[in-house]
Structures are given as C-alpha cells and as structure tokens.
Short mmCIF file of C-alpha atoms and ligand atoms in Angstrom, two decimals:
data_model
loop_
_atom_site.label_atom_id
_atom_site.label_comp_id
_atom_site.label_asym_id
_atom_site.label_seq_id
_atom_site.Cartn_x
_atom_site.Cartn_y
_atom_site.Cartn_z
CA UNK A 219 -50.89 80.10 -200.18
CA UNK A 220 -50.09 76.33 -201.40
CA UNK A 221 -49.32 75.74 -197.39
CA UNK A 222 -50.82 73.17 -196.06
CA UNK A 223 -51.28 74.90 -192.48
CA UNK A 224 -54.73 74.33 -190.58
CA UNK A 225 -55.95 77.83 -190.84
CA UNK A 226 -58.95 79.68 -188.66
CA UNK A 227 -62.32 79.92 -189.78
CA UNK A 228 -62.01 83.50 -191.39
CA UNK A 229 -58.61 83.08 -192.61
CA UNK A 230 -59.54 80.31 -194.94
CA UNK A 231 -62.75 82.15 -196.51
CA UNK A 232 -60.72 85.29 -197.11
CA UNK A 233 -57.98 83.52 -199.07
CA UNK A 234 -59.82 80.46 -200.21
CA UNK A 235 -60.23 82.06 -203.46
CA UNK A 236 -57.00 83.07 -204.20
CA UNK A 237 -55.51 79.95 -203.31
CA UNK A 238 -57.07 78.26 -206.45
CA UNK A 239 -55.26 80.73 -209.12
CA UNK A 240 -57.28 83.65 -210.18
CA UNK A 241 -57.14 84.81 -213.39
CA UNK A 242 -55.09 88.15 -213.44
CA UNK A 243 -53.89 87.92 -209.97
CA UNK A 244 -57.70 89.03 -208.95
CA UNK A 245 -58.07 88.62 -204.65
CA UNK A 246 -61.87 87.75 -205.53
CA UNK A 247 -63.24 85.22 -207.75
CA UNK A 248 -64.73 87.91 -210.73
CA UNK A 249 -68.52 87.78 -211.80
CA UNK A 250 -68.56 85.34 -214.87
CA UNK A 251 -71.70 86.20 -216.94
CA UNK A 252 -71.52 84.00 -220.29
CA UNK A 253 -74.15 81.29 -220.32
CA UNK A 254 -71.97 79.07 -222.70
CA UNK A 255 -68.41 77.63 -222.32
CA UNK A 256 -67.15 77.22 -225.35
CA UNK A 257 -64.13 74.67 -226.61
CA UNK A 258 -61.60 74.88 -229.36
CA UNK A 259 -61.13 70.96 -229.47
CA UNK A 260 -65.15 69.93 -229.90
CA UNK A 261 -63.67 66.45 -228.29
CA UNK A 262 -63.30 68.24 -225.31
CA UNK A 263 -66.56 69.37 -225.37
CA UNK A 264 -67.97 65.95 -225.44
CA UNK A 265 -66.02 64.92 -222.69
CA UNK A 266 -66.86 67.80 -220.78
CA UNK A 267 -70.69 66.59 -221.07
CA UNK A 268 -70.14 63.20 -220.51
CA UNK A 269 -68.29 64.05 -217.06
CA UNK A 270 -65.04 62.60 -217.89
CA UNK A 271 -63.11 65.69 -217.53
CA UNK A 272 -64.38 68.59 -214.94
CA UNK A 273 -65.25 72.05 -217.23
CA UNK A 274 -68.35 74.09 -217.41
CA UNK A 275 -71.27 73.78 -220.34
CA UNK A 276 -74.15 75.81 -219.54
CA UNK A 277 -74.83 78.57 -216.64
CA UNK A 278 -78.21 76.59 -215.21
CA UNK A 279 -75.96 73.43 -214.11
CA UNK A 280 -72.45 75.83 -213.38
CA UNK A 281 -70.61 78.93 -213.39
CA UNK A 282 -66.92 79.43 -212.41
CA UNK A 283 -67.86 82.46 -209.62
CA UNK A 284 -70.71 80.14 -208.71
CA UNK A 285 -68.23 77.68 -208.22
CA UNK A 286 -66.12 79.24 -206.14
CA UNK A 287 -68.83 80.29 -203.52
CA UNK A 288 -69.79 76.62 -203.71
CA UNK A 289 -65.96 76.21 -202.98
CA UNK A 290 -65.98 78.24 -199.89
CA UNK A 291 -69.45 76.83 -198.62
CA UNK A 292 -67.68 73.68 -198.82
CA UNK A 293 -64.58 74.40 -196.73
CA UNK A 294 -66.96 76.64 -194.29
CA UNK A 295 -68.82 73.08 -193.51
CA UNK A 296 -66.68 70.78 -194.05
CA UNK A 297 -67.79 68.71 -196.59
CA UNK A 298 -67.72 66.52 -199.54
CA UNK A 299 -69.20 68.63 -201.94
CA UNK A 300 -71.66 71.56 -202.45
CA UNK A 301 -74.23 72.56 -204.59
CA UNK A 302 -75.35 76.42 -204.69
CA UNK A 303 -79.08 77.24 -205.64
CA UNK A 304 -80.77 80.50 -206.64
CA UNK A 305 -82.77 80.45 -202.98
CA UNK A 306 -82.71 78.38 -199.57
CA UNK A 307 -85.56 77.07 -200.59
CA UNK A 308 -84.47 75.92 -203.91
CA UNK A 309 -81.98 73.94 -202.49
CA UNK A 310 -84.74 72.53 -200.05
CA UNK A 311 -86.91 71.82 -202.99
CA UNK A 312 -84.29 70.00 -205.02
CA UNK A 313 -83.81 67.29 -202.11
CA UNK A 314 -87.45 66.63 -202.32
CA UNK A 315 -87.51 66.33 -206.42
CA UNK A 316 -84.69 64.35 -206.62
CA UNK A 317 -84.37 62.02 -203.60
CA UNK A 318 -87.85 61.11 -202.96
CA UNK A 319 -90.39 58.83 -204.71
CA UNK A 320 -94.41 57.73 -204.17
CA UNK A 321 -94.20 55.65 -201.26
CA UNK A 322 -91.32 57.16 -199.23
CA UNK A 323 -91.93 58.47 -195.64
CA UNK A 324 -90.58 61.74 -194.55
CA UNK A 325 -90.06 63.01 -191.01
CA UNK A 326 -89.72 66.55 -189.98
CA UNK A 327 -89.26 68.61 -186.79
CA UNK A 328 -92.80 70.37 -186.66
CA UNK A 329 -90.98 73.22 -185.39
CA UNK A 330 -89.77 75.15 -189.21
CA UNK A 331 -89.34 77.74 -191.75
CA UNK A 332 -93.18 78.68 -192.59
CA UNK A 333 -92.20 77.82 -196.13
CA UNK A 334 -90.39 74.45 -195.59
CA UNK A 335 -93.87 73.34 -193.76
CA UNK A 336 -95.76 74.33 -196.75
CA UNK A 337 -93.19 72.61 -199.26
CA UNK A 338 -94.27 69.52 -196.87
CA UNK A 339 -97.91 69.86 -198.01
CA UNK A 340 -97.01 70.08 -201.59
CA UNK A 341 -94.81 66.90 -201.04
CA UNK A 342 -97.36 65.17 -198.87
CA UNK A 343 -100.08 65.72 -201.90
CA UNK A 344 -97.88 63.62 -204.61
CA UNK A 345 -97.56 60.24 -202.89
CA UNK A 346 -94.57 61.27 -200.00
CA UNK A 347 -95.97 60.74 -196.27
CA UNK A 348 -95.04 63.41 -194.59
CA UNK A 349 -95.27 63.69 -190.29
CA UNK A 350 -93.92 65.87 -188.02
CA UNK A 351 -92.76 65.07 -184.75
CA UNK A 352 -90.94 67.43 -181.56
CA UNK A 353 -87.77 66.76 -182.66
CA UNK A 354 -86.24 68.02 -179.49
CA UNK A 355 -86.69 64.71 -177.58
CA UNK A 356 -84.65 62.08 -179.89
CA UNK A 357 -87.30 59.87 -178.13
CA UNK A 358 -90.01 61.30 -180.88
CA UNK A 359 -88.04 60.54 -183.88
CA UNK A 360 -87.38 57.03 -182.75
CA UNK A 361 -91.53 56.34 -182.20
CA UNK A 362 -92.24 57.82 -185.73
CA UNK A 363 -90.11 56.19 -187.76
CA UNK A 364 -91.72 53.47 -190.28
CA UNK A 365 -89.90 51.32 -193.11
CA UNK A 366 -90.46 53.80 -195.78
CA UNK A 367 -88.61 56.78 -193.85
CA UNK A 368 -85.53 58.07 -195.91
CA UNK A 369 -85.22 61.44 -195.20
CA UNK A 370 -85.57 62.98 -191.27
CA UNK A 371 -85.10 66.56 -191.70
CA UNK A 372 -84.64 69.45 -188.69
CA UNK A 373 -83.13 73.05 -188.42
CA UNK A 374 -80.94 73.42 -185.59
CA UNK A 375 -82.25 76.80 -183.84
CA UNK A 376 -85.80 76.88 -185.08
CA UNK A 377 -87.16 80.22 -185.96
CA UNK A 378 -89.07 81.61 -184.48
CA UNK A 379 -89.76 79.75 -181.08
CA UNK A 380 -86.00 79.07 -181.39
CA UNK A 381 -86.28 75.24 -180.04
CA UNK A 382 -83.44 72.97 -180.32
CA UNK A 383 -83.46 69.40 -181.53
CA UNK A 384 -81.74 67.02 -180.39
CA UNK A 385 -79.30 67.19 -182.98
CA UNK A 386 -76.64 64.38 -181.43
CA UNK A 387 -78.85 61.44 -180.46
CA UNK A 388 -81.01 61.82 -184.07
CA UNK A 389 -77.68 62.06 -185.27
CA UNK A 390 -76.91 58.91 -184.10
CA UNK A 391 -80.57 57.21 -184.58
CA UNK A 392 -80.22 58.16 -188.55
CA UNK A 393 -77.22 56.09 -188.75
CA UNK A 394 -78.26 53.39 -186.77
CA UNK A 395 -80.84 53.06 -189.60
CA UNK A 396 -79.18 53.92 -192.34
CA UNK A 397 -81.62 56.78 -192.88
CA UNK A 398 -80.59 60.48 -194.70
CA UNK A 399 -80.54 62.98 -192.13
CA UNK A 400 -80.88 66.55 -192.98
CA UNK A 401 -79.94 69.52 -190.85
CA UNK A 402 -80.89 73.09 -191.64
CA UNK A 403 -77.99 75.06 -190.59
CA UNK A 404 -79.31 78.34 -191.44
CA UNK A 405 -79.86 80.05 -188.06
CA UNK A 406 -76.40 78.72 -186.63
CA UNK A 407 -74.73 78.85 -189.96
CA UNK A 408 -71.53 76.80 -190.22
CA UNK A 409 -69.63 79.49 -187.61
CA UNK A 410 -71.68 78.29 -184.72
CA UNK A 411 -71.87 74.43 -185.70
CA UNK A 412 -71.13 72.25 -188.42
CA UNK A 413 -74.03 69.85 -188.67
CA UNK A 414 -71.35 67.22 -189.28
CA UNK A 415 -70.36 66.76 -186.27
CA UNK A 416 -73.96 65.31 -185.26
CA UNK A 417 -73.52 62.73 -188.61
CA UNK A 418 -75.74 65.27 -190.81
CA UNK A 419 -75.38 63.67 -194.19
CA UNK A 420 -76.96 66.48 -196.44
CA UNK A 421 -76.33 70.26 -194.68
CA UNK A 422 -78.91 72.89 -195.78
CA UNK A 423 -77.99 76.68 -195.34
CA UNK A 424 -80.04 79.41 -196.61
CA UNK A 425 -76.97 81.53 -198.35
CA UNK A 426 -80.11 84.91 -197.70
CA UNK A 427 -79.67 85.10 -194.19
CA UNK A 428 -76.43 85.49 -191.86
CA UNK A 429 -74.09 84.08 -194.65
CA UNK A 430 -74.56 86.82 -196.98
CA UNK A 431 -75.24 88.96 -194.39
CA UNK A 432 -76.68 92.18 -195.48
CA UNK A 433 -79.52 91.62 -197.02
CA UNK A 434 -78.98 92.22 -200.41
CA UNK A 435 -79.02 88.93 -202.34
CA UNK A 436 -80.60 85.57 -202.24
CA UNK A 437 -78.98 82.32 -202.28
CA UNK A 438 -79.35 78.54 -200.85
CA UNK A 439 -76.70 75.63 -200.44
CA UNK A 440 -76.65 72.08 -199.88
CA UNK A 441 -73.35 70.31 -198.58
CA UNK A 442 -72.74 66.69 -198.49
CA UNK A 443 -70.55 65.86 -195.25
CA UNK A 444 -69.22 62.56 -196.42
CA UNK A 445 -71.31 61.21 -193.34
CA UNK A 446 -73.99 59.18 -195.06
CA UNK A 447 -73.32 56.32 -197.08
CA UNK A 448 -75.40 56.55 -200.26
CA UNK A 449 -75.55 52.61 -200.72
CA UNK A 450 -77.78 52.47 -198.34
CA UNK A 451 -80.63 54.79 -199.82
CA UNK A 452 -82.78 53.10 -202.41
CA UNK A 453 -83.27 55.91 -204.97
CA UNK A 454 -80.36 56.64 -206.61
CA UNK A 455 -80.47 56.03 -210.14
CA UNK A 456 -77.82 53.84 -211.76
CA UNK A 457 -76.70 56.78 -213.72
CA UNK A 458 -75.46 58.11 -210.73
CA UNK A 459 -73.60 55.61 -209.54
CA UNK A 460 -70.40 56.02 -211.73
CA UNK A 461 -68.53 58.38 -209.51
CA UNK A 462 -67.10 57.58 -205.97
CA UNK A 463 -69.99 56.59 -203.67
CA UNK A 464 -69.83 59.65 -201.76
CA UNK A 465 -70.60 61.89 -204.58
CA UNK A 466 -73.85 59.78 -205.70
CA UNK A 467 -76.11 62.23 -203.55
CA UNK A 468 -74.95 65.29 -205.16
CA UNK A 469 -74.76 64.18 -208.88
CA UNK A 470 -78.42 63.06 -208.72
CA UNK A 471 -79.10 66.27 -207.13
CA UNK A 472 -77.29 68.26 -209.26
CA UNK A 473 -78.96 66.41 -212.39
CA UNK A 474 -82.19 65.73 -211.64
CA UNK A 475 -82.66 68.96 -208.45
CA UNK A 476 -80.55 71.80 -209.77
CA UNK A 477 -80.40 71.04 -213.76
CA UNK A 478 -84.11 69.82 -213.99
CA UNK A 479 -86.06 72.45 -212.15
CA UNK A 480 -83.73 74.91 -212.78
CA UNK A 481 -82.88 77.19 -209.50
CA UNK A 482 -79.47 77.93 -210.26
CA UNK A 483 -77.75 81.20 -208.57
CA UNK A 484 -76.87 83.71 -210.85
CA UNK A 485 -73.03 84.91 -210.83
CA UNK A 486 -73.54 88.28 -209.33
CA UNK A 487 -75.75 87.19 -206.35
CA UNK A 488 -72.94 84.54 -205.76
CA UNK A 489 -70.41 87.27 -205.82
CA UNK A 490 -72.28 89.43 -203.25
CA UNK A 491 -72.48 86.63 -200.86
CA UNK A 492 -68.96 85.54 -201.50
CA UNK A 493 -68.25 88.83 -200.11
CA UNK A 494 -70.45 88.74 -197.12
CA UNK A 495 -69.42 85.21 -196.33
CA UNK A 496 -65.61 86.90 -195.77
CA UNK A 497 -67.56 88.46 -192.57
CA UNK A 498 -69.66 86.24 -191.19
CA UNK A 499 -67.67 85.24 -187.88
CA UNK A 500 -67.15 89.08 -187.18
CA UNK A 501 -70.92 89.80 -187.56
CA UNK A 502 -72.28 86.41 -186.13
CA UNK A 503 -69.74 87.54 -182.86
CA UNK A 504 -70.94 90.87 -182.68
CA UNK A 505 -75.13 89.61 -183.49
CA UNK A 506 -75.00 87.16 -180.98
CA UNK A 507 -73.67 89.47 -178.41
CA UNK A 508 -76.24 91.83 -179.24
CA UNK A 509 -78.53 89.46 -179.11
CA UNK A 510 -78.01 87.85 -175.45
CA UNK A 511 -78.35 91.82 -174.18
CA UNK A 512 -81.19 92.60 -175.74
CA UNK A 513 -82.97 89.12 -174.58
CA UNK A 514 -81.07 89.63 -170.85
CA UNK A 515 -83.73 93.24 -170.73
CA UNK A 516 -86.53 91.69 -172.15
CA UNK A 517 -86.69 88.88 -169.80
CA UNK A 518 -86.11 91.11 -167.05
CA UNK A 519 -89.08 93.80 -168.48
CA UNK A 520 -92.45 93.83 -166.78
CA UNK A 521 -94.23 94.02 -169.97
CA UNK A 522 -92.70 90.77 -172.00
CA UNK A 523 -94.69 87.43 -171.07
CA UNK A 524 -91.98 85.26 -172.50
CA UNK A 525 -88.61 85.68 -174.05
CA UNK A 526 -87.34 82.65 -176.30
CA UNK A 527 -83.44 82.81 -176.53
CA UNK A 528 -81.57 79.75 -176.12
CA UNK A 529 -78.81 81.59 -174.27
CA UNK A 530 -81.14 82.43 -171.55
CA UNK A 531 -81.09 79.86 -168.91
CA UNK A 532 -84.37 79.39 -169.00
CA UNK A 533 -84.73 78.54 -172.45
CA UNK A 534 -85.02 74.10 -172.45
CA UNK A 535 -82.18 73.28 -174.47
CA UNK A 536 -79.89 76.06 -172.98
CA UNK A 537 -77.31 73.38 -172.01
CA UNK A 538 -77.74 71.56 -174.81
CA UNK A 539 -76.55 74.37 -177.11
CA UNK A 540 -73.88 75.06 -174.70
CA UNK A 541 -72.80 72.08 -175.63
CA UNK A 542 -73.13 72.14 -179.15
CA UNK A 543 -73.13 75.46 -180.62
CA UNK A 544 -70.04 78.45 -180.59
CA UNK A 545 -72.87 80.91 -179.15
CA UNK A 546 -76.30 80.90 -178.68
CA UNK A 547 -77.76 82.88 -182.38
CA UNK A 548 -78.58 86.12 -183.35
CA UNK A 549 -82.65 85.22 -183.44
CA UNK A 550 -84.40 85.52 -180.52
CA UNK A 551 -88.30 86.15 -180.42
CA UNK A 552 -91.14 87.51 -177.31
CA UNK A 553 -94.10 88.04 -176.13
CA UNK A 554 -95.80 91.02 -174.62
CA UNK A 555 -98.20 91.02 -171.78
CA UNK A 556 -102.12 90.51 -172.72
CA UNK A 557 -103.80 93.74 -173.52
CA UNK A 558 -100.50 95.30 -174.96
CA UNK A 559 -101.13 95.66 -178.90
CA UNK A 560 -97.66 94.60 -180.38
CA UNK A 561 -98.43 97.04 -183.94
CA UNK A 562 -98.55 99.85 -181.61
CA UNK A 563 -94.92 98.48 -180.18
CA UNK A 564 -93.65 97.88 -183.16
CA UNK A 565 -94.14 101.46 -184.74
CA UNK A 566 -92.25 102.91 -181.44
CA UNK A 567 -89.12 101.42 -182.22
CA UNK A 568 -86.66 103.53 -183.91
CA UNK A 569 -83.83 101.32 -185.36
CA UNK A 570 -85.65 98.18 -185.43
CA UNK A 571 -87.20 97.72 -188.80
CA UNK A 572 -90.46 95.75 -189.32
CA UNK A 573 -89.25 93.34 -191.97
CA UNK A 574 -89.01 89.70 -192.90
CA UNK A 575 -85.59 88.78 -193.09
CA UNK A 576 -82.95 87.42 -191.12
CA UNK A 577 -79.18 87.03 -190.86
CA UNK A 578 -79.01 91.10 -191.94
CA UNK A 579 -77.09 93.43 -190.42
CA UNK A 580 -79.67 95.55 -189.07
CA UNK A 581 -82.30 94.71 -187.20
CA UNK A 582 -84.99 93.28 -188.49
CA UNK A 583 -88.94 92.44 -186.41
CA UNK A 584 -91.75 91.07 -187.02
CA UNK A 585 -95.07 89.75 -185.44
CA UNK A 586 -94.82 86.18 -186.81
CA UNK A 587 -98.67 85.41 -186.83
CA UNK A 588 -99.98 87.84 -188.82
CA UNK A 589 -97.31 87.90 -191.06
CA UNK A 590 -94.65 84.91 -192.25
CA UNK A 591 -97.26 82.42 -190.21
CA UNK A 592 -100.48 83.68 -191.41
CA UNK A 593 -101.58 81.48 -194.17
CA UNK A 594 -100.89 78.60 -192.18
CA UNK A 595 -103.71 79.02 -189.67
CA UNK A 596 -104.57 79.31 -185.91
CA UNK A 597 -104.59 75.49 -185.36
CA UNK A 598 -100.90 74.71 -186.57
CA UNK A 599 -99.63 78.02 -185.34
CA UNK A 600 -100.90 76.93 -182.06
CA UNK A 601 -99.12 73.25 -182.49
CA UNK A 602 -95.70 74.92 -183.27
CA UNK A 603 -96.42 76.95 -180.08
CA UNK A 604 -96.37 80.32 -182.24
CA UNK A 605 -98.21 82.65 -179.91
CA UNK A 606 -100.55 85.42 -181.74
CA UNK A 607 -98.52 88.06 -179.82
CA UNK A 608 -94.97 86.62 -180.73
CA UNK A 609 -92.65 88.78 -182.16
CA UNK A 610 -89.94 87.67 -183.91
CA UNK A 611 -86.22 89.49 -183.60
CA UNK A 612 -83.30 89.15 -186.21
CA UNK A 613 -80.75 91.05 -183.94
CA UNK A 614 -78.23 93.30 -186.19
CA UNK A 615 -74.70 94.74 -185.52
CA UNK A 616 -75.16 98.01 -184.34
CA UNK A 617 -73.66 99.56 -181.15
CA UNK A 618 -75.41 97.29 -178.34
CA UNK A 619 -76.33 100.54 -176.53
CA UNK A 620 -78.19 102.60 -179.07
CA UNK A 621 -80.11 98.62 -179.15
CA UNK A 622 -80.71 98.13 -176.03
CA UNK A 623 -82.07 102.31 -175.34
CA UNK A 624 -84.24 101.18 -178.57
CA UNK A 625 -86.39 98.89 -177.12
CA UNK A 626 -86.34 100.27 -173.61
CA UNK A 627 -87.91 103.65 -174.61
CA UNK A 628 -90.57 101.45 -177.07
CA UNK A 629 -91.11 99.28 -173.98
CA UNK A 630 -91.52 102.87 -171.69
CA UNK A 631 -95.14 103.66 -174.26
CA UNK A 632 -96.61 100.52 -173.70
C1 LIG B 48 -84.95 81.75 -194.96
C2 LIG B 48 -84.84 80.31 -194.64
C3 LIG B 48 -84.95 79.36 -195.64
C4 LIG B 48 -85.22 79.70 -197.07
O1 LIG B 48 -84.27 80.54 -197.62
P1 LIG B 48 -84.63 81.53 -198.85
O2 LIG B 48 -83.32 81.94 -199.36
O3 LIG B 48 -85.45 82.64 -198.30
O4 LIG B 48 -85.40 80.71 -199.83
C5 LIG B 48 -84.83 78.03 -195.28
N1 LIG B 48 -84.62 77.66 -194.00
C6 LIG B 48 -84.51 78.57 -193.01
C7 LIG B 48 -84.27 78.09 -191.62
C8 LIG B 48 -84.62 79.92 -193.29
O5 LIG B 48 -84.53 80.81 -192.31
#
C-alpha cells in the first residue's frame, strides 16, 4: 500500500499500520514490552539521545506500538504530530506543566469534563489565572481576554449539558491574537470533526472513550494541527527551538509534559485501542443513530422535563453542529419531571448500565450530580446549568429497538 490514493476515513486506520513495514508481515503493529532499546554501535546511541537520528531510548518518552497508535491518531486528525499519554487527562495535564508559567492567563469554556474544571483549580492555585466564560457566544471569549491569555481551551460537545461552542469564530479570534487554542475533541472524536478545520492548534482526545471504544483501556492524545504558529507563544524554551517551528509545541511537551511527569501509555493499552480505533466510524454511525431515537422518545415522554441532544431541534446550537459536525454524538443527557426520583429510574432499566464512562459500546447512565459532579458543589453545578435531576446517557450499539423498549418500559414505573 505505497499508493498515494486519498483513502476514506476507515480505510486508512485499518491499513495505516501495515503501510509502514511490519516486522514479519504482522497486519497489526505487535505489543512491544522492553523498556530499553538497545544499540550495537554506542554512537548511535548518542545520537539517538541527542535527537539527531529518530530511534527509541526508554519506554516513559516512546514505544514502537505506542508509536504507531500515535501514528494513526495523527492521520485520524490530521495533524502535525501526536503525542499519546497513559489517560485523557494526562495529556490535559501535560499542556498545563509544560506550556504555562506564573503570570499567564487561561480561558476556558465553563461548560467541561468535571475533572478538567478541577485541574483548573490546581492550575489557578500556582500563579495561572484561570476564568471561565460561555464559550458558546464567540462574543464571551472576545470580552475575557487580557494580555497574559495564551491558552483558550473548549470541548466541542460538552458533556453533560452537551452545549456547543462556537468553535469557528473562537477559531478565528485565537488567530487574530496569536493565542493557542485548544479543542477537546473527545465527544465528537476526529470522525465527526477535526478541530482543524476551526484553526485548533493543539487537539485533545481522550483515547478512553469512543476511540477505543469498548471500555477496556485508558488512553489520552494530543495532536498538533500545524495551525498555530509557535513563534508567537512566549514559553518555549530555546531548547526547543532546534527542530522545524511547527514541531516546537510538541518537543517541549513531549520533554518537559510526557517525559517529566511521566504519563506515558503502556504498549498493551495502546494495542487495545489501536484495535478499537479500526471501528470507530462503524460504532460512532450506529451510536449516534441510536442516540437521536432514543432522545426523539424522550423529548416526546410526559415524564422528561428536558432532553439535551444537539440533534434535536430544539437544542441552541442544533444548526450550528449541522454545520460543523458529521452527526450530532452519541451523548445525550435529561431530566425527569419534579417528584420523579431518578435512583428509582435508574434501577428499572434493563440494558442501561449505571456507570461512568463514555464512548463504550454499551450503554452507559448516570445521574451527574450526585456522582461525576458531586465534589464540585451546588453553586458551580448550578453555573454549568447541571440540574440535580440530570441524567447523563452514553448511548451504545445495540439493536435500537431492544433501546428504545428499554427506556419506555423504565419510563411506564415512574
Ligand atoms: C473522559 C474525558 C477526559 C479525560 O479522559 P480520561 O482518559 O478519563 O483521563 C477528558 N475530556 C473529556 C471531554 C472526557 O470525556
């Protein structure tokens, strides 16, 4: 497959490995385990280490299978380069050790991963100023922006109120101003939209959820797009500097992010989402389908107070996504009517498994406040318009039928 023919989405995953010479004809990239890579010619070694000829040293800052998932990542968005980490949130974490210094101003979407707003707080509490803005009006962003902002950061479909920023214009703002704009691509993954095309400079994607797919490894990835030009952002160290100016980002994050603090994905995990990742436009197609009929009968159910889907037409961004997106996500979340107790809802379903992830291939649910939002507190919960009755659904692949009759009959007890 040395072709040079402009292949479909799932084509190029399933062969992308094969395409750069396996050893022993293999279809997959095999699970490398050594820590060490050793040389015959100790010159080699040397120059290995000092970058002036590509090779692996040591398994925290590469691995060949590792690699190769970064590899696909990268040809799944796009991009420049990527880095893999042993969590989404490592890879979030990194940015913030390695990019960011006393003094710099950060601006978020308030509307995020319950974790990502608590790495804020940590972030906030050595020197960074942190604020969060509704990132859906572009208009927000503009008004919060000071001298000291490097970094705006949003996710594209937020869970769980599943608002859209306004991905395009910030886009364009960021660039206007030279600024680093981050995009969380983890609830669209790089099927439904490539953060590129909105001029995301730094693409986050939490390998855990719809990437992998089923639920049965942890990972995290951060792509450069080749959109942002790194001589315009003030803390990258000349060290850095000696490769082509697009790779600048990702060798200080590799160095000072992924070697330094050390959450590096292990070779097997990278193997099991390798696999997954050969799926992931067959599962998104068949999630997001599920999803728009199960959020069509909730709307239309007597019982829900509010359903938040953006494929619905009366979720606020619906166009937008229209616009932007493939589909419309498998994530959708609801609320039931006052006096309803969700826990006894919840323990009616029959497929639909109370559980915290996402992106799996069953169907996962969970009542977001006194769960994944709980430490965070009434008063924010409230500000991210998190509802004490929301329920959050990660919408699976089974038959759409069996689904649907799922929640029906749990609706029917209430
Ligand atoms: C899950 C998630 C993360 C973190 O990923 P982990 O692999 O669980 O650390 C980050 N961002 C979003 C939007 C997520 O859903």
């Amino acid at each position: 497959m040395n072709d040079k023919k402009n292949y479909g989405f799932t084509t190029t995953i399933l062969h992308n490995d094969r395409r750069k010479g396996i050893e022993h004809g293999s279809l997959h990239k095999p699970i490398h385990t050594s820590v060490a890579f050793g040389y015959n010619d100790a010159r080699q070694l040397a120059s290995v280490f000092q970058g002036k000829e590509p090779g692996f040293r040591y398994g925290r800052q590469g691995n060949p299978t590792v690699s190769a998932l970064e590899d696909k990542i990268n040809q799944m968005e796009q991009g420049v380069g990527t880095l893999c980490f042993a969590t989404g949130m490592g890879a979030i974490g990194a940015v913030f050790q390695s990019l960011l210094r006393a003094g710099d101003h950060v601006l978020s979407s308030s509307f995020l991963f319950g974790n990502t707003n608590s790495l804020w707080q940590t972030v906030a509490g050595q020197g960074v100023a942190v604020s969060f803005v509704d990132a859906t009006e572009v208009a927000n962003v503009a008004a919060a922006l000071t001298p000291a902002t490097r970094i705006v950061f949003v996710e594209t479909i937020a869970n769980p109120r599943t608002q859209v920023a306004d991905l395009k214009r910030i886009g364009e703002l960021c660039r206007q101003r030279g600024i680093l704009y981050i995009v969380d691509n983890t609830m669209t993954t790089p099927y439904l939209f490539r953060p590129k095309s909105v001029g995301a400079g730094l693409v986050v994607n939490a390998l855990t959820k719809s990437i992998c797919g089923h639920g049965n490894a942890l990972g995290g990835s951060l792509t450069d797009t080749g959109a942002y030009d790194w001589h315009a952002y003030p803390n990258i160290v000349e060290n850095y500097k000696k490769a082509a100016p697009a790779q600048w980002g990702l060798a200080q994050i590799r160095a000072k992010g992924l070697r330094d603090f050390g959450a590096s994905l292990g070779p097997e995990a990278a193997h099991h989402i390798a696999v997954g990742a050969e799926t992931l436009a067959l599962r998104m197609e068949r999630t997001c389908a599920n999803a728009m009929a199960l959020a069509k009968l909730l709307e239309a159910d007597a019982r829900v107070a509010a359903v938040h889907y953006p494929g619905l037409a009366s979720h606020p961004q619906h166009a937008l996504c229209g616009e932007l997106f493939r589909s419309y996500g498998s994530l959708l979340s609801f609320e039931l009517k006052d006096g309803i107790d969700c826990f006894d809802f919840l323990n009616r379903l029959k497929l639909a498994i109370p559980a915290s992830n996402l992106g799996d291939t069953r169907t996962l649910i969970i009542p977001v406040a006194h769960t994944i939002f709980y430490e965070m507190g009434a008063e924010r919960r409230a500000s991210m318009g998190i509802a004490e009755s929301l329920i959050r659904v990660s919408v699976g692949i089974e038959d759409s039928a069996d689904l649907l009759d799922d929640f029906s009959s749990a609706l029917e007890g209430c």
